[in-house]
Amino acid sequence: MRQAAYLHLPFCRRRCFYCDFPISVVGDRARGETSGTITDYVHWLCREIQATPHDGASLHSVFLGGGTPSLLSPDQVERILITLDQRMGIASGAEISMEMDPGTFTLAQLRSLQAAGINRVSLGVQAFQEDLLAACGRSHRRSDIEAAATWISQAQVANWSLDLISGLPGQTLAQWEESLNCAIALGPTHLSCYDLVLEPPTVFAKREAAGQLKLPPQEETAMMYRLACDQLPAAGFQHYEISNYARSGYQCRHNLTYWRNQSFYGFGMGASSYHDQRRVARPNRRVDYYAWVEGLEQQPATYFQTVPPLSWRDRLFETLMVGLRLTAGIDITALAQEFGESALAPVVHQLRSFVAQGWVVLDAEGGQVRRLRLTDPEGLLYSNQVLVSILETLEAPPLPTSG
């Protein structure tokens, strides 16, 4: 059953230097109420929603991501949510999140978005230092961050998240600590702290290849991670996922769908959905996406069946890969019921080698391993090495006895 929906709204004022997402740059002046490009996209997005087969389960979480969804008008957001509710059904009390950038909305717009149904805000801050914001290609400045946080408070948004990035070019440990302190002081109920990743098509990656990017050494970025792991729980945030912290009761319900490898709808240019053991990705260009929607409208009942299902090995690895991001780890008993004991046994055996290093914990009961988790912070910090080991183990395991 798919009870979560992600909607990709790909418009940005400019492309940040670390971003490789499928987006359309519309400039500093364009907004949903004045942009024909955005208006057309909302039309096609609603057409995709209306043509998508529905499995009968009401949505318990909706996430409007991007891009910069806060460039849309409240009326456009309301139209999308109404279309989604009419087609899928949005459950009472559903978490409805929207990514918003400082400097792209006002208090009046925020209140209109709340009236349209938005009840959770994800604020893309990234850093509090003017030089780091400029170095990233961000369009906002610190004054915009402070104004946005004030409006969120005045609008009484009870559930809101703030994003930060560590390991930025020229970033120091002292600056990272300052950003953490500033973020805590603004009073969010959720914090996401991502480590910079250089993707090939980005400006940062091209500069790095040309020797023009000065990144903090890995030892220092590891210290940044450990600092967040210490400082945020001390401030009352639970470290529940490798990059995410929440006050009690404010874990992101939508993202937990991904980390538990559960099915979800994806809508919009470049978005992916997961259902019936199939991952279906939409095209990354608007013109191709519009053609894709037309194809869906012509044969909605069978369109997704053209994508082959994932193999059991791929499903098992993906389940382990996303599940180990959670500090609570993975229920091995449940995995064994789906994939079989013989499929999991080599993985558990291989991971025993990381127990002595202090990276992995195998919780046992009655002599049987019941739960697998990474230690916080060291296991989470070196999770990529653990995942590489799992992948190597799954390359040629014995066939499962069930599943």
mmCIF file of C-alpha atoms in Angstrom:
data_model
loop_
_atom_site.group_PDB
_atom_site.id
_atom_site.type_symbol
_atom_site.label_atom_id
_atom_site.label_comp_id
_atom_site.label_asym_id
_atom_site.label_seq_id
_atom_site.Cartn_x
_atom_site.Cartn_y
_atom_site.Cartn_z
ATOM 1 C CA MET A 1 0.000 0.000 0.000
ATOM 2 C CA ARG A 2 1.340 3.406 -0.969
ATOM 3 C CA GLN A 3 0.522 5.957 1.720
ATOM 4 C CA ALA A 4 3.119 8.619 0.854
ATOM 5 C CA ALA A 5 3.433 10.933 -2.132
ATOM 6 C CA TYR A 6 6.366 13.065 -3.275
ATOM 7 C CA LEU A 7 5.751 15.921 -5.728
ATOM 8 C CA HIS A 8 8.731 17.462 -7.501
ATOM 9 C CA LEU A 9 8.461 21.201 -8.149
ATOM 10 C CA PRO A 10 11.646 21.871 -10.098
ATOM 11 C CA PHE A 11 11.890 25.664 -10.251
ATOM 12 C CA CYS A 12 14.754 27.648 -8.736
ATOM 13 C CA ARG A 13 15.966 31.205 -8.994
ATOM 14 C CA ARG A 14 19.427 29.867 -9.760
ATOM 15 C CA ARG A 15 21.265 26.556 -9.537
ATOM 16 C CA CYS A 16 23.324 26.137 -6.371
ATOM 17 C CA PHE A 17 26.888 25.029 -6.990
ATOM 18 C CA TYR A 18 26.391 21.650 -5.272
ATOM 19 C CA CYS A 19 23.025 20.793 -6.885
ATOM 20 C CA ASP A 20 22.536 18.032 -9.469
ATOM 21 C CA PHE A 21 18.743 17.762 -9.095
ATOM 22 C CA PRO A 22 16.509 18.030 -12.175
ATOM 23 C CA ILE A 23 15.516 21.694 -11.954
ATOM 24 C CA SER A 24 14.614 24.634 -14.204
ATOM 25 C CA VAL A 25 16.250 27.995 -13.476
ATOM 26 C CA VAL A 26 13.664 30.792 -13.739
ATOM 27 C CA GLY A 27 15.635 33.788 -12.447
ATOM 28 C CA ASP A 28 15.194 36.072 -9.461
ATOM 29 C CA ARG A 29 11.905 37.676 -10.547
ATOM 30 C CA ALA A 30 9.779 34.737 -11.672
ATOM 31 C CA ARG A 31 7.051 33.428 -9.372
ATOM 32 C CA GLY A 32 4.201 31.023 -9.842
ATOM 33 C CA GLU A 33 1.590 33.723 -10.247
ATOM 34 C CA THR A 34 3.544 35.447 -13.054
ATOM 35 C CA SER A 35 5.412 32.574 -14.761
ATOM 36 C CA GLY A 36 3.780 30.775 -17.683
ATOM 37 C CA THR A 37 6.409 28.039 -17.345
ATOM 38 C CA ILE A 38 5.399 27.291 -13.762
ATOM 39 C CA THR A 39 1.696 27.498 -14.619
ATOM 40 C CA ASP A 40 2.108 24.999 -17.458
ATOM 41 C CA TYR A 41 4.059 22.619 -15.228
ATOM 42 C CA VAL A 42 1.375 22.657 -12.518
ATOM 43 C CA HIS A 43 -1.168 21.777 -15.221
ATOM 44 C CA TRP A 44 0.867 18.752 -16.353
ATOM 45 C CA LEU A 45 1.615 17.680 -12.799
ATOM 46 C CA CYS A 46 -2.106 17.592 -12.027
ATOM 47 C CA ARG A 47 -2.707 15.602 -15.199
ATOM 48 C CA GLU A 48 -0.173 13.006 -14.040
ATOM 49 C CA ILE A 49 -1.848 12.738 -10.640
ATOM 50 C CA GLN A 50 -5.267 12.283 -12.255
ATOM 51 C CA ALA A 51 -3.981 9.546 -14.605
ATOM 52 C CA THR A 52 -2.081 7.538 -11.986
ATOM 53 C CA PRO A 53 -3.661 4.246 -10.858
ATOM 54 C CA HIS A 54 -4.640 4.349 -7.184
ATOM 55 C CA ASP A 55 -4.290 1.383 -4.830
ATOM 56 C CA GLY A 56 -6.994 2.556 -2.430
ATOM 57 C CA ALA A 57 -4.883 3.705 0.525
ATOM 58 C CA SER A 58 -5.274 7.302 1.680
ATOM 59 C CA LEU A 59 -2.087 9.350 1.894
ATOM 60 C CA HIS A 60 -0.600 9.792 5.351
ATOM 61 C CA SER A 61 2.250 12.001 4.155
ATOM 62 C CA VAL A 62 2.777 14.399 1.256
ATOM 63 C CA PHE A 63 6.062 16.125 0.487
ATOM 64 C CA LEU A 64 6.432 19.035 -1.937
ATOM 65 C CA GLY A 65 10.116 19.147 -2.811
ATOM 66 C CA GLY A 66 12.328 20.675 -5.450
ATOM 67 C CA GLY A 67 13.661 22.867 -6.576
ATOM 68 C CA THR A 68 12.081 25.676 -4.613
ATOM 69 C CA PRO A 69 8.364 24.915 -4.134
ATOM 70 C CA SER A 70 7.904 28.227 -2.316
ATOM 71 C CA LEU A 71 8.190 29.970 -5.704
ATOM 72 C CA LEU A 72 4.701 28.652 -6.489
ATOM 73 C CA SER A 73 1.684 30.697 -5.548
ATOM 74 C CA PRO A 74 -0.515 29.457 -2.683
ATOM 75 C CA ASP A 75 -3.326 28.986 -5.229
ATOM 76 C CA GLN A 76 -1.126 26.661 -7.299
ATOM 77 C CA VAL A 77 -0.153 24.669 -4.213
ATOM 78 C CA GLU A 78 -3.816 24.421 -3.247
ATOM 79 C CA ARG A 79 -4.720 23.186 -6.733
ATOM 80 C CA ILE A 80 -2.092 20.444 -6.522
ATOM 81 C CA LEU A 81 -3.239 19.315 -3.076
ATOM 82 C CA ILE A 82 -6.914 19.346 -4.082
ATOM 83 C CA THR A 83 -6.111 17.242 -7.158
ATOM 84 C CA LEU A 84 -4.124 14.828 -5.006
ATOM 85 C CA ASP A 85 -6.902 14.584 -2.436
ATOM 86 C CA GLN A 86 -9.578 14.004 -5.082
ATOM 87 C CA ARG A 87 -7.536 11.257 -6.738
ATOM 88 C CA MET A 88 -5.806 9.541 -3.809
ATOM 89 C CA GLY A 89 -7.421 10.868 -0.664
ATOM 90 C CA ILE A 90 -5.353 12.703 1.943
ATOM 91 C CA ALA A 91 -5.998 11.301 5.404
ATOM 92 C CA SER A 92 -7.048 13.528 8.266
ATOM 93 C CA GLY A 93 -3.922 14.500 10.207
ATOM 94 C CA ALA A 94 -1.585 13.717 7.309
ATOM 95 C CA GLU A 95 1.861 15.307 7.394
ATOM 96 C CA ILE A 96 2.019 17.740 4.452
ATOM 97 C CA SER A 97 5.538 19.139 4.068
ATOM 98 C CA MET A 98 6.863 21.840 1.777
ATOM 99 C CA GLU A 99 10.453 22.843 1.104
ATOM 100 C CA MET A 100 10.859 26.611 1.357
ATOM 101 C CA ASP A 101 13.901 28.824 0.859
ATOM 102 C CA PRO A 102 14.538 31.990 2.863
ATOM 103 C CA GLY A 103 13.819 35.064 0.787
ATOM 104 C CA THR A 104 11.176 33.345 -1.379
ATOM 105 C CA PHE A 105 8.068 33.864 0.774
ATOM 106 C CA THR A 106 6.385 36.332 3.088
ATOM 107 C CA LEU A 107 4.327 35.903 6.249
ATOM 108 C CA ALA A 108 1.130 36.433 4.244
ATOM 109 C CA GLN A 109 2.143 33.763 1.718
ATOM 110 C CA LEU A 110 3.035 31.342 4.502
ATOM 111 C CA ARG A 111 -0.372 31.792 6.084
ATOM 112 C CA SER A 112 -2.023 31.228 2.707
ATOM 113 C CA LEU A 113 -0.004 28.035 2.282
ATOM 114 C CA GLN A 114 -1.209 26.869 5.688
ATOM 115 C CA ALA A 115 -4.776 27.547 4.607
ATOM 116 C CA ALA A 116 -4.104 25.451 1.482
ATOM 117 C CA GLY A 117 -3.057 22.495 3.665
ATOM 118 C CA ILE A 118 0.687 22.826 4.340
ATOM 119 C CA ASN A 119 1.399 21.897 7.976
ATOM 120 C CA ARG A 120 5.144 21.247 7.931
ATOM 121 C CA VAL A 121 7.893 23.513 6.581
ATOM 122 C CA SER A 122 11.407 22.429 5.571
ATOM 123 C CA LEU A 123 13.592 25.547 5.482
ATOM 124 C CA GLY A 124 16.681 25.332 3.252
ATOM 125 C CA VAL A 125 19.240 27.358 5.224
ATOM 126 C CA GLN A 126 22.506 25.417 4.561
ATOM 127 C CA ALA A 127 24.764 27.929 6.401
ATOM 128 C CA PHE A 128 24.562 31.105 8.480
ATOM 129 C CA GLN A 129 27.780 32.732 7.235
ATOM 130 C CA GLU A 130 27.465 35.225 4.385
ATOM 131 C CA ASP A 131 30.673 34.087 2.699
ATOM 132 C CA LEU A 132 29.620 30.427 2.730
ATOM 133 C CA LEU A 133 26.161 31.229 1.359
ATOM 134 C CA ALA A 134 27.725 33.213 -1.471
ATOM 135 C CA ALA A 135 30.306 30.486 -2.103
ATOM 136 C CA CYS A 136 27.464 27.951 -2.523
ATOM 137 C CA GLY A 137 25.568 30.105 -5.010
ATOM 138 C CA ARG A 138 22.634 30.523 -2.618
ATOM 139 C CA SER A 139 20.285 33.425 -3.335
ATOM 140 C CA HIS A 140 19.480 34.215 0.309
ATOM 141 C CA ARG A 141 21.468 35.822 3.096
ATOM 142 C CA ARG A 142 21.412 35.592 6.880
ATOM 143 C CA SER A 143 18.832 38.357 7.225
ATOM 144 C CA ASP A 144 16.487 36.296 5.020
ATOM 145 C CA ILE A 145 16.970 33.278 7.303
ATOM 146 C CA GLU A 146 16.111 35.285 10.394
ATOM 147 C CA ALA A 147 13.039 36.822 8.722
ATOM 148 C CA ALA A 148 11.818 33.392 7.569
ATOM 149 C CA ALA A 149 12.208 31.925 11.059
ATOM 150 C CA THR A 150 10.323 34.891 12.560
ATOM 151 C CA TRP A 151 7.426 34.402 10.141
ATOM 152 C CA ILE A 152 7.328 30.658 10.837
ATOM 153 C CA SER A 153 7.006 31.498 14.529
ATOM 154 C CA GLN A 154 4.359 34.167 13.938
ATOM 155 C CA ALA A 155 2.350 31.776 11.759
ATOM 156 C CA GLN A 156 2.587 29.229 14.590
ATOM 157 C CA VAL A 157 3.952 26.468 12.376
ATOM 158 C CA ALA A 158 4.378 23.798 15.034
ATOM 159 C CA ASN A 159 6.327 21.369 12.874
ATOM 160 C CA TRP A 160 9.286 22.734 10.932
ATOM 161 C CA SER A 161 12.725 21.580 9.882
ATOM 162 C CA LEU A 162 15.949 23.403 9.071
ATOM 163 C CA ASP A 163 18.642 22.122 6.669
ATOM 164 C CA LEU A 164 22.394 22.597 7.085
ATOM 165 C CA ILE A 165 25.370 21.404 5.009
ATOM 166 C CA SER A 166 28.794 20.552 6.438
ATOM 167 C CA GLY A 167 32.063 20.198 4.541
ATOM 168 C CA LEU A 168 31.480 23.286 2.385
ATOM 169 C CA PRO A 169 34.459 24.879 0.606
ATOM 170 C CA GLY A 170 36.398 26.979 3.083
ATOM 171 C CA GLN A 171 34.154 25.991 5.991
ATOM 172 C CA THR A 172 35.852 25.708 9.371
ATOM 173 C CA LEU A 173 34.878 23.667 12.411
ATOM 174 C CA ALA A 174 34.180 26.922 14.261
ATOM 175 C CA GLN A 175 31.781 28.037 11.517
ATOM 176 C CA TRP A 176 29.985 24.691 11.633
ATOM 177 C CA GLU A 177 29.596 24.974 15.397
ATOM 178 C CA GLU A 178 28.241 28.510 14.940
ATOM 179 C CA SER A 179 25.691 27.258 12.404
ATOM 180 C CA LEU A 180 24.540 24.516 14.765
ATOM 181 C CA ASN A 181 24.123 27.029 17.602
ATOM 182 C CA CYS A 182 22.242 29.470 15.359
ATOM 183 C CA ALA A 183 19.962 26.707 14.113
ATOM 184 C CA ILE A 184 19.125 25.555 17.636
ATOM 185 C CA ALA A 185 18.404 29.132 18.695
ATOM 186 C CA LEU A 186 15.779 29.561 15.948
ATOM 187 C CA GLY A 187 13.691 26.806 17.529
ATOM 188 C CA PRO A 188 13.000 24.217 14.795
ATOM 189 C CA THR A 189 11.517 20.879 15.784
ATOM 190 C CA HIS A 190 13.699 19.036 13.253
ATOM 191 C CA LEU A 191 17.215 19.476 11.872
ATOM 192 C CA SER A 192 18.802 17.883 8.800
ATOM 193 C CA CYS A 193 22.610 18.028 8.665
ATOM 194 C CA TYR A 194 24.011 16.830 5.345
ATOM 195 C CA ASP A 195 27.631 16.351 4.404
ATOM 196 C CA LEU A 196 28.568 17.902 1.074
ATOM 197 C CA VAL A 197 28.726 15.358 -1.756
ATOM 198 C CA LEU A 198 30.351 16.318 -5.061
ATOM 199 C CA GLU A 199 28.259 15.052 -7.970
ATOM 200 C CA PRO A 200 29.885 15.042 -11.452
ATOM 201 C CA PRO A 201 27.711 17.625 -13.262
ATOM 202 C CA THR A 202 27.845 20.272 -10.512
ATOM 203 C CA VAL A 203 29.880 23.480 -10.467
ATOM 204 C CA PHE A 204 31.677 22.319 -7.324
ATOM 205 C CA ALA A 205 32.687 19.010 -8.921
ATOM 206 C CA LYS A 206 34.050 20.778 -11.996
ATOM 207 C CA ARG A 207 36.020 23.196 -9.837
ATOM 208 C CA GLU A 208 37.376 20.345 -7.757
ATOM 209 C CA ALA A 209 38.516 18.501 -10.895
ATOM 210 C CA ALA A 210 40.296 21.671 -12.017
ATOM 211 C CA GLY A 211 42.014 22.058 -8.652
ATOM 212 C CA GLN A 212 40.041 25.229 -7.875
ATOM 213 C CA LEU A 213 38.045 24.029 -4.855
ATOM 214 C CA LYS A 214 39.433 24.085 -1.323
ATOM 215 C CA LEU A 215 37.460 21.604 0.737
ATOM 216 C CA PRO A 216 37.978 20.894 4.442
ATOM 217 C CA PRO A 217 40.093 17.768 5.013
ATOM 218 C CA GLN A 218 38.195 14.551 5.688
ATOM 219 C CA GLU A 219 39.417 14.521 9.285
ATOM 220 C CA GLU A 220 37.752 17.881 9.840
ATOM 221 C CA THR A 221 34.459 16.928 8.174
ATOM 222 C CA ALA A 222 34.395 13.836 10.412
ATOM 223 C CA MET A 223 34.829 16.154 13.396
ATOM 224 C CA MET A 224 31.895 18.219 12.108
ATOM 225 C CA TYR A 225 29.744 15.104 12.038
ATOM 226 C CA ARG A 226 30.768 14.082 15.546
ATOM 227 C CA LEU A 227 30.110 17.619 16.798
ATOM 228 C CA ALA A 228 26.526 17.514 15.500
ATOM 229 C CA CYS A 229 26.057 14.061 17.039
ATOM 230 C CA ASP A 230 27.120 15.493 20.409
ATOM 231 C CA GLN A 231 25.635 18.969 20.325
ATOM 232 C CA LEU A 232 22.162 18.348 18.942
ATOM 233 C CA PRO A 233 21.140 15.546 21.349
ATOM 234 C CA ALA A 234 22.424 17.730 24.188
ATOM 235 C CA ALA A 235 19.980 20.392 22.951
ATOM 236 C CA GLY A 236 17.054 17.959 23.035
ATOM 237 C CA PHE A 237 17.126 16.507 19.515
ATOM 238 C CA GLN A 238 17.011 12.749 18.995
ATOM 239 C CA HIS A 239 19.490 11.483 16.398
ATOM 240 C CA TYR A 240 17.141 9.115 14.585
ATOM 241 C CA GLU A 241 18.731 8.921 11.112
ATOM 242 C CA ILE A 242 22.270 9.360 9.838
ATOM 243 C CA SER A 243 21.673 13.029 8.884
ATOM 244 C CA ASN A 244 18.490 13.846 10.785
ATOM 245 C CA TYR A 245 17.580 14.952 14.297
ATOM 246 C CA ALA A 246 14.153 15.611 15.769
ATOM 247 C CA ARG A 247 12.530 16.664 18.977
ATOM 248 C CA SER A 248 10.230 14.025 20.450
ATOM 249 C CA GLY A 249 7.275 13.368 18.161
ATOM 250 C CA TYR A 250 8.683 15.332 15.204
ATOM 251 C CA GLN A 251 10.476 12.721 13.121
ATOM 252 C CA CYS A 252 9.757 13.232 9.432
ATOM 253 C CA ARG A 253 7.006 10.702 8.724
ATOM 254 C CA HIS A 254 7.416 11.053 4.974
ATOM 255 C CA ASN A 255 11.147 10.322 4.917
ATOM 256 C CA LEU A 256 10.671 7.342 7.214
ATOM 257 C CA THR A 257 8.766 5.788 4.303
ATOM 258 C CA TYR A 258 11.983 5.881 2.253
ATOM 259 C CA TRP A 259 14.235 4.650 5.041
ATOM 260 C CA ARG A 260 11.933 1.711 5.685
ATOM 261 C CA ASN A 261 11.940 0.960 1.944
ATOM 262 C CA GLN A 262 8.165 1.166 1.754
ATOM 263 C CA SER A 263 6.149 1.935 -1.364
ATOM 264 C CA PHE A 264 5.358 5.527 -2.331
ATOM 265 C CA TYR A 265 4.026 7.633 -5.179
ATOM 266 C CA GLY A 266 6.313 10.005 -7.049
ATOM 267 C CA PHE A 267 4.970 12.808 -9.237
ATOM 268 C CA GLY A 268 6.690 15.350 -11.436
ATOM 269 C CA MET A 269 9.780 15.808 -13.607
ATOM 270 C CA GLY A 270 12.620 13.562 -12.452
ATOM 271 C CA ALA A 271 10.600 12.040 -9.596
ATOM 272 C CA SER A 272 10.656 8.301 -8.844
ATOM 273 C CA SER A 273 7.961 6.066 -7.441
ATOM 274 C CA TYR A 274 8.225 2.627 -5.851
ATOM 275 C CA HIS A 275 5.465 0.037 -5.980
ATOM 276 C CA ASP A 276 5.039 -3.645 -6.698
ATOM 277 C CA GLN A 277 8.851 -4.081 -6.453
ATOM 278 C CA ARG A 278 9.325 -1.584 -9.297
ATOM 279 C CA ARG A 279 11.054 1.793 -9.296
ATOM 280 C CA VAL A 280 9.710 4.093 -11.992
ATOM 281 C CA ALA A 281 11.557 7.326 -12.811
ATOM 282 C CA ARG A 282 10.114 10.208 -14.789
ATOM 283 C CA PRO A 283 12.241 12.050 -17.398
ATOM 284 C CA ASN A 284 14.523 14.854 -16.203
ATOM 285 C CA ARG A 285 13.528 17.368 -18.900
ATOM 286 C CA ARG A 286 10.168 19.141 -18.920
ATOM 287 C CA VAL A 287 9.358 18.448 -22.579
ATOM 288 C CA ASP A 288 10.132 14.753 -22.107
ATOM 289 C CA TYR A 289 8.149 14.660 -18.881
ATOM 290 C CA TYR A 290 5.088 16.128 -20.594
ATOM 291 C CA ALA A 291 5.342 13.455 -23.297
ATOM 292 C CA TRP A 292 5.673 10.826 -20.557
ATOM 293 C CA VAL A 293 2.443 12.058 -18.937
ATOM 294 C CA GLU A 294 0.648 11.761 -22.284
ATOM 295 C CA GLY A 295 1.828 8.154 -22.537
ATOM 296 C CA LEU A 296 0.546 7.469 -19.017
ATOM 297 C CA GLU A 297 -2.861 8.934 -19.894
ATOM 298 C CA GLN A 298 -3.144 6.651 -22.911
ATOM 299 C CA GLN A 299 -2.552 3.425 -20.971
ATOM 300 C CA PRO A 300 -2.714 4.115 -17.203
ATOM 301 C CA ALA A 301 -3.493 0.552 -16.176
ATOM 302 C CA THR A 302 -0.346 -0.985 -17.707
ATOM 303 C CA TYR A 303 2.127 1.880 -18.103
ATOM 304 C CA PHE A 304 4.164 1.086 -14.976
ATOM 305 C CA GLN A 305 4.240 -2.621 -15.762
ATOM 306 C CA THR A 306 6.714 -1.955 -18.598
ATOM 307 C CA VAL A 307 9.417 -1.515 -15.936
ATOM 308 C CA PRO A 308 10.848 -4.844 -14.731
ATOM 309 C CA PRO A 309 10.679 -5.594 -10.994
ATOM 310 C CA LEU A 310 13.835 -5.442 -8.903
ATOM 311 C CA SER A 311 15.636 -8.703 -8.189
ATOM 312 C CA TRP A 312 15.471 -10.031 -4.650
ATOM 313 C CA ARG A 313 19.179 -9.199 -4.228
ATOM 314 C CA ASP A 314 18.577 -5.581 -5.220
ATOM 315 C CA ARG A 315 15.582 -5.342 -2.914
ATOM 316 C CA LEU A 316 17.525 -6.830 -0.011
ATOM 317 C CA PHE A 317 20.490 -4.516 -0.524
ATOM 318 C CA GLU A 318 18.275 -1.451 -0.855
ATOM 319 C CA THR A 319 16.416 -2.409 2.307
ATOM 320 C CA LEU A 320 19.700 -2.773 4.185
ATOM 321 C CA MET A 321 21.162 0.391 2.647
ATOM 322 C CA VAL A 322 18.288 2.675 3.664
ATOM 323 C CA GLY A 323 17.424 0.861 6.889
ATOM 324 C CA LEU A 324 20.926 1.152 8.284
ATOM 325 C CA ARG A 325 20.606 4.929 7.986
ATOM 326 C CA LEU A 326 18.220 4.736 10.946
ATOM 327 C CA THR A 327 19.855 4.698 14.367
ATOM 328 C CA ALA A 328 17.283 2.087 15.426
ATOM 329 C CA GLY A 329 18.622 -0.184 12.692
ATOM 330 C CA ILE A 330 16.850 -3.074 10.980
ATOM 331 C CA ASP A 331 14.625 -5.871 12.245
ATOM 332 C CA ILE A 332 16.434 -8.978 11.010
ATOM 333 C CA THR A 333 13.499 -11.239 11.885
ATOM 334 C CA ALA A 334 11.204 -9.332 9.513
ATOM 335 C CA LEU A 335 13.823 -9.457 6.754
ATOM 336 C CA ALA A 336 14.229 -13.192 7.203
ATOM 337 C CA GLN A 337 10.500 -13.672 6.708
ATOM 338 C CA GLU A 338 10.680 -11.825 3.387
ATOM 339 C CA PHE A 339 14.027 -12.993 1.984
ATOM 340 C CA GLY A 340 14.814 -16.197 3.886
ATOM 341 C CA GLU A 341 17.386 -17.056 6.533
ATOM 342 C CA SER A 342 19.903 -18.327 3.970
ATOM 343 C CA ALA A 343 19.966 -14.953 2.199
ATOM 344 C CA LEU A 344 20.639 -13.054 5.421
ATOM 345 C CA ALA A 345 23.103 -15.439 7.050
ATOM 346 C CA PRO A 346 26.121 -14.379 4.904
ATOM 347 C CA VAL A 347 25.346 -10.708 5.553
ATOM 348 C CA VAL A 348 25.161 -11.177 9.315
ATOM 349 C CA HIS A 349 28.355 -13.230 9.246
ATOM 350 C CA GLN A 350 30.193 -10.563 7.266
ATOM 351 C CA LEU A 351 29.055 -7.762 9.548
ATOM 352 C CA ARG A 352 30.456 -9.503 12.617
ATOM 353 C CA SER A 353 33.868 -8.255 11.470
ATOM 354 C CA PHE A 354 32.716 -4.667 12.110
ATOM 355 C CA VAL A 355 31.545 -5.388 15.663
ATOM 356 C CA ALA A 356 35.104 -5.365 17.007
ATOM 357 C CA GLN A 357 35.740 -2.022 15.289
ATOM 358 C CA GLY A 358 32.817 -0.534 17.136
ATOM 359 C CA TRP A 359 30.834 0.213 13.968
ATOM 360 C CA VAL A 360 28.118 -2.455 14.123
ATOM 361 C CA VAL A 361 25.878 -3.813 16.862
ATOM 362 C CA LEU A 362 24.124 -7.166 16.454
ATOM 363 C CA ASP A 363 21.330 -7.301 19.016
ATOM 364 C CA ALA A 364 20.627 -10.916 19.904
ATOM 365 C CA GLU A 365 17.831 -12.706 21.729
ATOM 366 C CA GLY A 366 17.830 -16.396 22.545
ATOM 367 C CA GLY A 367 21.091 -16.840 20.676
ATOM 368 C CA GLN A 368 19.658 -15.374 17.470
ATOM 369 C CA VAL A 369 20.465 -11.982 15.957
ATOM 370 C CA ARG A 370 17.218 -9.983 15.984
ATOM 371 C CA ARG A 371 18.342 -6.474 15.044
ATOM 372 C CA LEU A 372 21.218 -4.951 13.123
ATOM 373 C CA ARG A 373 22.303 -1.350 13.643
ATOM 374 C CA LEU A 374 25.255 0.958 13.204
ATOM 375 C CA THR A 375 26.813 2.669 16.207
ATOM 376 C CA ASP A 376 26.351 6.395 16.723
ATOM 377 C CA PRO A 377 28.454 8.185 15.653
ATOM 378 C CA GLU A 378 31.285 5.957 14.408
ATOM 379 C CA GLY A 379 29.280 3.304 12.577
ATOM 380 C CA LEU A 380 27.109 5.933 10.915
ATOM 381 C CA LEU A 381 30.193 7.942 9.997
ATOM 382 C CA TYR A 382 31.741 4.947 8.222
ATOM 383 C CA SER A 383 28.484 3.504 6.898
ATOM 384 C CA ASN A 384 29.699 3.527 3.286
ATOM 385 C CA GLN A 385 32.420 1.017 4.116
ATOM 386 C CA VAL A 386 29.878 -1.231 5.813
ATOM 387 C CA LEU A 387 27.550 -1.013 2.808
ATOM 388 C CA VAL A 388 30.352 -1.874 0.368
ATOM 389 C CA SER A 389 31.014 -4.997 2.402
ATOM 390 C CA ILE A 390 27.330 -5.949 2.316
ATOM 391 C CA LEU A 391 27.170 -5.427 -1.441
ATOM 392 C CA GLU A 392 30.190 -7.641 -2.002
ATOM 393 C CA THR A 393 28.621 -10.343 0.149
ATOM 394 C CA LEU A 394 25.366 -10.225 -1.829
ATOM 395 C CA GLU A 395 27.031 -10.576 -5.225
ATOM 396 C CA ALA A 396 26.766 -14.343 -5.166
ATOM 397 C CA PRO A 397 24.923 -15.553 -2.055
ATOM 398 C CA PRO A 398 23.045 -18.854 -1.835
ATOM 399 C CA LEU A 399 19.465 -18.690 -3.071
ATOM 400 C CA PRO A 400 16.950 -17.873 -0.360
ATOM 401 C CA THR A 401 14.727 -20.633 0.891
ATOM 402 C CA SER A 402 11.682 -18.359 0.940
ATOM 403 C CA GLY A 403 10.588 -14.949 -0.206
#
